[in-house]
Amino acid sequence: MVDWLIYLAASLAGVAFLLALARFIKGPKATDRVVAFDVLTIISITGIVLVALAEGRAIYLDVALVYALLSFLGVIVIARYLERGF
Amino acid sequence: MMRRLRDSLVLFATLLLFWVMLMGSLAADTLIVGVMASLVIALLFPDGLSFFTEFRATPRAFLAGFLYYGYFLKELVKSNLTLAAIVVSPSLPIDPGIVKVRTRLKSRMGRLMLANSITLTPGTLTVELEGEWLYVHWVRMESADIDAATARIVAGFEHYLEVMYG
Amino acid sequence: MSTIMLPMALLLAAAMIGAALVAIRGDSVPIAMLAAGLVSLLASVLFLLLAAPDVAMTEAAIGSGLTTFLFFFVLGRVRGDSKHD
Amino acid sequence: MIKRFTVLLLLAGVGTLFAGLLLGYSPDGELNATARYYADHTAPDIGAANIVTAIIVTYRGLDTLGEVTVLFLTAAIVGLVLARGRRRTRTEQRELPPSGELLTTGSRLLVPLILLLGVYVFVNGHLTPGGGFQGGAILASAILLMLLTDPLRRFSHRLISALESTSGLVFVGIGLLGVFFAGGFLDNRILPIGNLGSLFSAGVIPVIYSFIGLKVGAEFSSMLVSLSETEDS
Amino acid sequence: MAHIALATGFILILIGLYGALTNRNILRMIVSFTVADTGVNLVIVAVGYLRGRTAPILDATLPAAEAAARIIDPVPQALVLTAIVIGVGITALMLAYAYKLHETKGSLDIADYRELKW
Amino acid sequence: MGAILDIIGGLLMVAGTAFLLLGGLGLIRMPDVYNRIQAGTKATTLGTLLTLAGVACLRPEWLLKLLLIGFFMLFTNPLSSQVLARAAHRIGEDKAPATRIDRLAEDLGDKS
């Protein structure tokens, strides 16, 4: 029962990932792609947590923490670049 | 002087809490390393802020903190459902606009928390914070008037944050 | 439960190839850099699926993070060049 | 036209090679002899829970020394190449858009936490994924966040290079101590091995990794700082 | 799984190679280089993967006695760790040179640099 | 007891990923970049938080680390979307034709 719920959750996340990927490839503007990048990385954090759950290893969660930090910094860097902030 | 010392102490305590949560243990060796690391960072960054820097630490403020989180979670779920209804409906009933609202908060942490809360509740997105004015992008604009929009967007959060941070 | 890993790997592989194509054929240089950063970030999830958390963390922090930051710093410096195609 | 044709021909050749490799690849069912040695001997001999860390810091420690040296040379060359340009001064950069109150407050809140996360990653290199290189990169990310918030902020080059060279010297010094007190250069058994899985275990590995982390962080920061100080063209 | 990762890595190498050879902008060539770099790392890690095994980090769920039977090959991971760090060093160097080239000639088009062509 | 907690965890995860899906859908359907930020990053933040809560129900021993990830995301995500929205506004990104007023542009126009 729980396994099936997890499968359902994983497939929903997968569809969301595909939708965001479509927005990333389509564009049309740079800012749209940055939003898509943000959403893709947030969904990937869910993916990392799902992998940790499937493998049953708590140590994988450290990677999720670092990943969250890096995706945040990436968006800030690009936003500051776009508004010519550095 | 006293104020900066107090800020540094609060930062040190928050960092230590963060460290204990990261390590997930209270053993002596982790605490020794954690105290050392937190102390060095707190000394290196005297202008560092922490979650509790300007917190008032009165019983009323703690109570307001709890109520704030309850209210915040309620708003978060409610507005997410509203946005979900917008996204799913075929006609996409949006009516966007950038409105101007006013805040009375003075402390830096309080203002940051207010802007973050407004942003996290879907439907509203803080674009700019300048002085006492907040510029908010609103997906389904209900009113372009400053006072009406303030009452609708800001007042709920501000009510609690004012008690917590001032 | 580990059956979710195979579709996940396929999805990531498709996303990485798509992002890599954007990286070499995108409309502008910043988009290409963003796409290269995305390739690295997704690669780090794939490394995690390949049971290599150490490599995943290195790829996220260094391969994706720092490389992208360096790219944007340099791009900010050479801005104003009309030959960005 | 000829160029494009040559490129496609080259790609087709490399692609055929790769396709052959891919089709002929069959995964092993068992670990090979080297990996088996590491798997069996790491826990009793080195005491590190993370076998990759044991390989990097102890078994192949000399390679890591070389790696850190390469990184140091890179940072030095980047600094040298970029040093000739005119430095930006505060007055001529007035037109830079300010970062806004939200980002300023947010970065003052987040920078200490990010630094602590970096310290966590390299202190726990022998227990969890991560280590000196990743931790150093996270430290440099905190510096980057400060640079983004205030592009005109100046960091002392002298402080960064002092931190960098001290950490390098300590790293080599610990390695040499291994020659005298234990089995060889960079041997970790100067300190007791301790219990597997506790923070103070695996001999001197956490200490070495901490210094590698500080050194790598200083090197990446110096790269970012020298890039940010160059003039806009 | 190893096959998927291997195939992705190979395709990324090919894409990166194609981009590096056909683009004229120096920055885009460097971007293509990093894509190929990621592909190479992916291939090396995929070679060390063994089906149904877990990461080479011992903890409560993986005692030392079972390590040899349950972990994947740690050696390629250590190699790739080094490769990523050196890769960012190389990228930084290339970027610094690109900046210097732009400073001297004001252009990033590779066709404008003909001094070494014969 | 454990079985009930497991079911709750699974349901929370499904609810969370459903929000992720809504975020992706909003990203595709919304007409301009501000509305895309609204739909994309906010719904996914709530989705990830719910998923983390679900995993915490399935594995109570991971609670502290998951709490930390959630807390971290709660602070970083709104910050990054604010900075992005501000950058989009500064470079004059197009607004959807339906947008009625833009007080920020009006005020900026007054100053200059």
PDB file of N, CA and C in Angstrom, chain E residues 49-91:
ATOM      1  N   TYR E  49      29.895   1.110 -11.059  1.00  0.00           N
ATOM      2  CA  TYR E  49      28.619   0.751 -10.444  1.00  0.00           C
ATOM      3  C   TYR E  49      28.367  -0.737 -10.557  1.00  0.00           C
ATOM      4  N   LEU E  50      27.923  -1.320  -9.463  1.00  0.00           N
ATOM      5  CA  LEU E  50      27.529  -2.733  -9.485  1.00  0.00           C
ATOM      6  C   LEU E  50      26.060  -2.814  -9.106  1.00  0.00           C
ATOM      7  N   ARG E  51      25.366  -3.688  -9.801  1.00  0.00           N
ATOM      8  CA  ARG E  51      23.915  -3.773  -9.638  1.00  0.00           C
ATOM      9  C   ARG E  51      23.531  -4.162  -8.212  1.00  0.00           C
ATOM     10  N   GLY E  52      22.540  -3.434  -7.683  1.00  0.00           N
ATOM     11  CA  GLY E  52      21.977  -3.814  -6.386  1.00  0.00           C
ATOM     12  C   GLY E  52      22.871  -3.557  -5.189  1.00  0.00           C
ATOM     13  N   ARG E  53      23.918  -2.760  -5.381  1.00  0.00           N
ATOM     14  CA  ARG E  53      24.775  -2.479  -4.236  1.00  0.00           C
ATOM     15  C   ARG E  53      24.652  -1.028  -3.814  1.00  0.00           C
ATOM     16  N   THR E  54      25.295  -0.679  -2.713  1.00  0.00           N
ATOM     17  CA  THR E  54      25.082   0.648  -2.144  1.00  0.00           C
ATOM     18  C   THR E  54      26.393   1.402  -1.994  1.00  0.00           C
ATOM     19  N   ALA E  55      26.279   2.630  -1.490  1.00  0.00           N
ATOM     20  CA  ALA E  55      27.432   3.532  -1.458  1.00  0.00           C
ATOM     21  C   ALA E  55      28.503   3.056  -0.478  1.00  0.00           C
ATOM     22  N   PRO E  56      29.772   3.317  -0.781  1.00  0.00           N
ATOM     23  CA  PRO E  56      30.854   2.820   0.078  1.00  0.00           C
ATOM     24  C   PRO E  56      31.052   3.641   1.335  1.00  0.00           C
ATOM     25  N   ILE E  57      29.990   3.850   2.091  1.00  0.00           N
ATOM     26  CA  ILE E  57      30.097   4.583   3.349  1.00  0.00           C
ATOM     27  C   ILE E  57      29.470   3.723   4.427  1.00  0.00           C
ATOM     28  N   LEU E  58      30.272   3.378   5.429  1.00  0.00           N
ATOM     29  CA  LEU E  58      29.774   2.493   6.471  1.00  0.00           C
ATOM     30  C   LEU E  58      28.963   3.299   7.465  1.00  0.00           C
ATOM     31  N   ASP E  59      27.815   2.786   7.866  1.00  0.00           N
ATOM     32  CA  ASP E  59      27.080   3.380   8.989  1.00  0.00           C
ATOM     33  C   ASP E  59      26.225   2.306   9.617  1.00  0.00           C
ATOM     34  N   ALA E  60      25.218   2.714  10.360  1.00  0.00           N
ATOM     35  CA  ALA E  60      24.438   1.729  11.114  1.00  0.00           C
ATOM     36  C   ALA E  60      23.802   0.690  10.196  1.00  0.00           C
ATOM     37  N   THR E  61      23.411   1.105   8.972  1.00  0.00           N
ATOM     38  CA  THR E  61      22.753   0.159   8.085  1.00  0.00           C
ATOM     39  C   THR E  61      23.749  -0.686   7.292  1.00  0.00           C
ATOM     40  N   LEU E  62      25.036  -0.390   7.402  1.00  0.00           N
ATOM     41  CA  LEU E  62      26.028  -1.120   6.612  1.00  0.00           C
ATOM     42  C   LEU E  62      27.251  -1.396   7.490  1.00  0.00           C
ATOM     43  N   PRO E  63      27.242  -2.482   8.292  1.00  0.00           N
ATOM     44  CA  PRO E  63      28.384  -2.756   9.165  1.00  0.00           C
ATOM     45  C   PRO E  63      29.624  -3.152   8.366  1.00  0.00           C
ATOM     46  N   ALA E  64      30.784  -2.976   8.999  1.00  0.00           N
ATOM     47  CA  ALA E  64      32.053  -3.172   8.294  1.00  0.00           C
ATOM     48  C   ALA E  64      32.214  -4.604   7.794  1.00  0.00           C
ATOM     49  N   ALA E  65      31.626  -5.563   8.516  1.00  0.00           N
ATOM     50  CA  ALA E  65      31.836  -6.958   8.125  1.00  0.00           C
ATOM     51  C   ALA E  65      31.185  -7.275   6.784  1.00  0.00           C
ATOM     52  N   GLU E  66      30.062  -6.574   6.478  1.00  0.00           N
ATOM     53  CA  GLU E  66      29.366  -6.866   5.224  1.00  0.00           C
ATOM     54  C   GLU E  66      29.857  -6.006   4.074  1.00  0.00           C
ATOM     55  N   ALA E  67      30.824  -5.126   4.369  1.00  0.00           N
ATOM     56  CA  ALA E  67      31.157  -4.103   3.386  1.00  0.00           C
ATOM     57  C   ALA E  67      31.502  -4.704   2.032  1.00  0.00           C
ATOM     58  N   ALA E  68      32.402  -5.699   2.030  1.00  0.00           N
ATOM     59  CA  ALA E  68      32.900  -6.206   0.751  1.00  0.00           C
ATOM     60  C   ALA E  68      31.784  -6.784  -0.100  1.00  0.00           C
ATOM     61  N   ALA E  69      30.723  -7.276   0.546  1.00  0.00           N
ATOM     62  CA  ALA E  69      29.651  -7.898  -0.240  1.00  0.00           C
ATOM     63  C   ALA E  69      28.604  -6.901  -0.692  1.00  0.00           C
ATOM     64  N   ARG E  70      28.596  -5.700  -0.097  1.00  0.00           N
ATOM     65  CA  ARG E  70      27.459  -4.819  -0.393  1.00  0.00           C
ATOM     66  C   ARG E  70      27.815  -3.466  -0.991  1.00  0.00           C
ATOM     67  N   ILE E  71      29.090  -3.123  -1.074  1.00  0.00           N
ATOM     68  CA  ILE E  71      29.398  -1.793  -1.591  1.00  0.00           C
ATOM     69  C   ILE E  71      29.799  -1.863  -3.060  1.00  0.00           C
ATOM     70  N   ILE E  72      29.767  -0.695  -3.704  1.00  0.00           N
ATOM     71  CA  ILE E  72      30.258  -0.639  -5.079  1.00  0.00           C
ATOM     72  C   ILE E  72      31.731  -0.225  -5.036  1.00  0.00           C
ATOM     73  N   ASP E  73      32.341  -0.216  -6.222  1.00  0.00           N
ATOM     74  CA  ASP E  73      33.781   0.032  -6.315  1.00  0.00           C
ATOM     75  C   ASP E  73      34.106   1.478  -5.936  1.00  0.00           C
ATOM     76  N   PRO E  74      34.869   1.723  -4.864  1.00  0.00           N
ATOM     77  CA  PRO E  74      35.129   3.113  -4.472  1.00  0.00           C
ATOM     78  C   PRO E  74      36.218   3.810  -5.294  1.00  0.00           C
ATOM     79  N   VAL E  75      37.036   3.039  -6.027  1.00  0.00           N
ATOM     80  CA  VAL E  75      38.201   3.655  -6.682  1.00  0.00           C
ATOM     81  C   VAL E  75      37.794   4.660  -7.769  1.00  0.00           C
ATOM     82  N   PRO E  76      36.848   4.320  -8.681  1.00  0.00           N
ATOM     83  CA  PRO E  76      36.454   5.328  -9.678  1.00  0.00           C
ATOM     84  C   PRO E  76      35.892   6.588  -9.044  1.00  0.00           C
ATOM     85  N   GLN E  77      35.193   6.433  -7.905  1.00  0.00           N
ATOM     86  CA  GLN E  77      34.650   7.626  -7.258  1.00  0.00           C
ATOM     87  C   GLN E  77      35.758   8.546  -6.796  1.00  0.00           C
ATOM     88  N   ALA E  78      36.809   7.962  -6.213  1.00  0.00           N
ATOM     89  CA  ALA E  78      37.924   8.797  -5.763  1.00  0.00           C
ATOM     90  C   ALA E  78      38.576   9.497  -6.948  1.00  0.00           C
ATOM     91  N   LEU E  79      38.695   8.761  -8.070  1.00  0.00           N
ATOM     92  CA  LEU E  79      39.273   9.348  -9.280  1.00  0.00           C
ATOM     93  C   LEU E  79      38.455  10.535  -9.760  1.00  0.00           C
ATOM     94  N   VAL E  80      37.119  10.348  -9.815  1.00  0.00           N
ATOM     95  CA  VAL E  80      36.255  11.388 -10.359  1.00  0.00           C
ATOM     96  C   VAL E  80      36.249  12.611  -9.465  1.00  0.00           C
ATOM     97  N   LEU E  81      36.352  12.378  -8.155  1.00  0.00           N
ATOM     98  CA  LEU E  81      36.434  13.501  -7.229  1.00  0.00           C
ATOM     99  C   LEU E  81      37.588  14.410  -7.608  1.00  0.00           C
ATOM    100  N   THR E  82      38.747  13.782  -7.845  1.00  0.00           N
ATOM    101  CA  THR E  82      39.909  14.567  -8.264  1.00  0.00           C
ATOM    102  C   THR E  82      39.655  15.240  -9.604  1.00  0.00           C
ATOM    103  N   ALA E  83      39.028  14.479 -10.527  1.00  0.00           N
ATOM    104  CA  ALA E  83      38.828  15.007 -11.878  1.00  0.00           C
ATOM    105  C   ALA E  83      37.943  16.245 -11.856  1.00  0.00           C
ATOM    106  N   ILE E  84      36.899  16.234 -10.998  1.00  0.00           N
ATOM    107  CA  ILE E  84      35.991  17.394 -10.963  1.00  0.00           C
ATOM    108  C   ILE E  84      36.734  18.624 -10.470  1.00  0.00           C
ATOM    109  N   VAL E  85      37.552  18.423  -9.400  1.00  0.00           N
ATOM    110  CA  VAL E  85      38.243  19.580  -8.832  1.00  0.00           C
ATOM    111  C   VAL E  85      39.238  20.148  -9.834  1.00  0.00           C
ATOM    112  N   ILE E  86      39.990  19.257 -10.499  1.00  0.00           N
ATOM    113  CA  ILE E  86      40.944  19.746 -11.491  1.00  0.00           C
ATOM    114  C   ILE E  86      40.194  20.392 -12.654  1.00  0.00           C
ATOM    115  N   GLY E  87      39.012  19.822 -12.993  1.00  0.00           N
ATOM    116  CA  GLY E  87      38.223  20.373 -14.095  1.00  0.00           C
ATOM    117  C   GLY E  87      37.840  21.815 -13.846  1.00  0.00           C
ATOM    118  N   VAL E  88      37.435  22.124 -12.616  1.00  0.00           N
ATOM    119  CA  VAL E  88      37.057  23.517 -12.354  1.00  0.00           C
ATOM    120  C   VAL E  88      38.284  24.418 -12.405  1.00  0.00           C
ATOM    121  N   GLY E  89      39.446  23.877 -12.012  1.00  0.00           N
ATOM    122  CA  GLY E  89      40.672  24.668 -12.125  1.00  0.00           C
ATOM    123  C   GLY E  89      40.960  25.019 -13.569  1.00  0.00           C
ATOM    124  N   ILE E  90      40.837  24.003 -14.457  1.00  0.00           N
ATOM    125  CA  ILE E  90      41.106  24.239 -15.872  1.00  0.00           C
ATOM    126  C   ILE E  90      40.120  25.258 -16.433  1.00  0.00           C
ATOM    127  N   THR E  91      38.827  25.096 -16.061  1.00  0.00           N
ATOM    128  CA  THR E  91      37.826  26.044 -16.555  1.00  0.00           C
ATOM    129  C   THR E  91      38.160  27.460 -16.114  1.00  0.00           C
TER     130      THR E  91
END
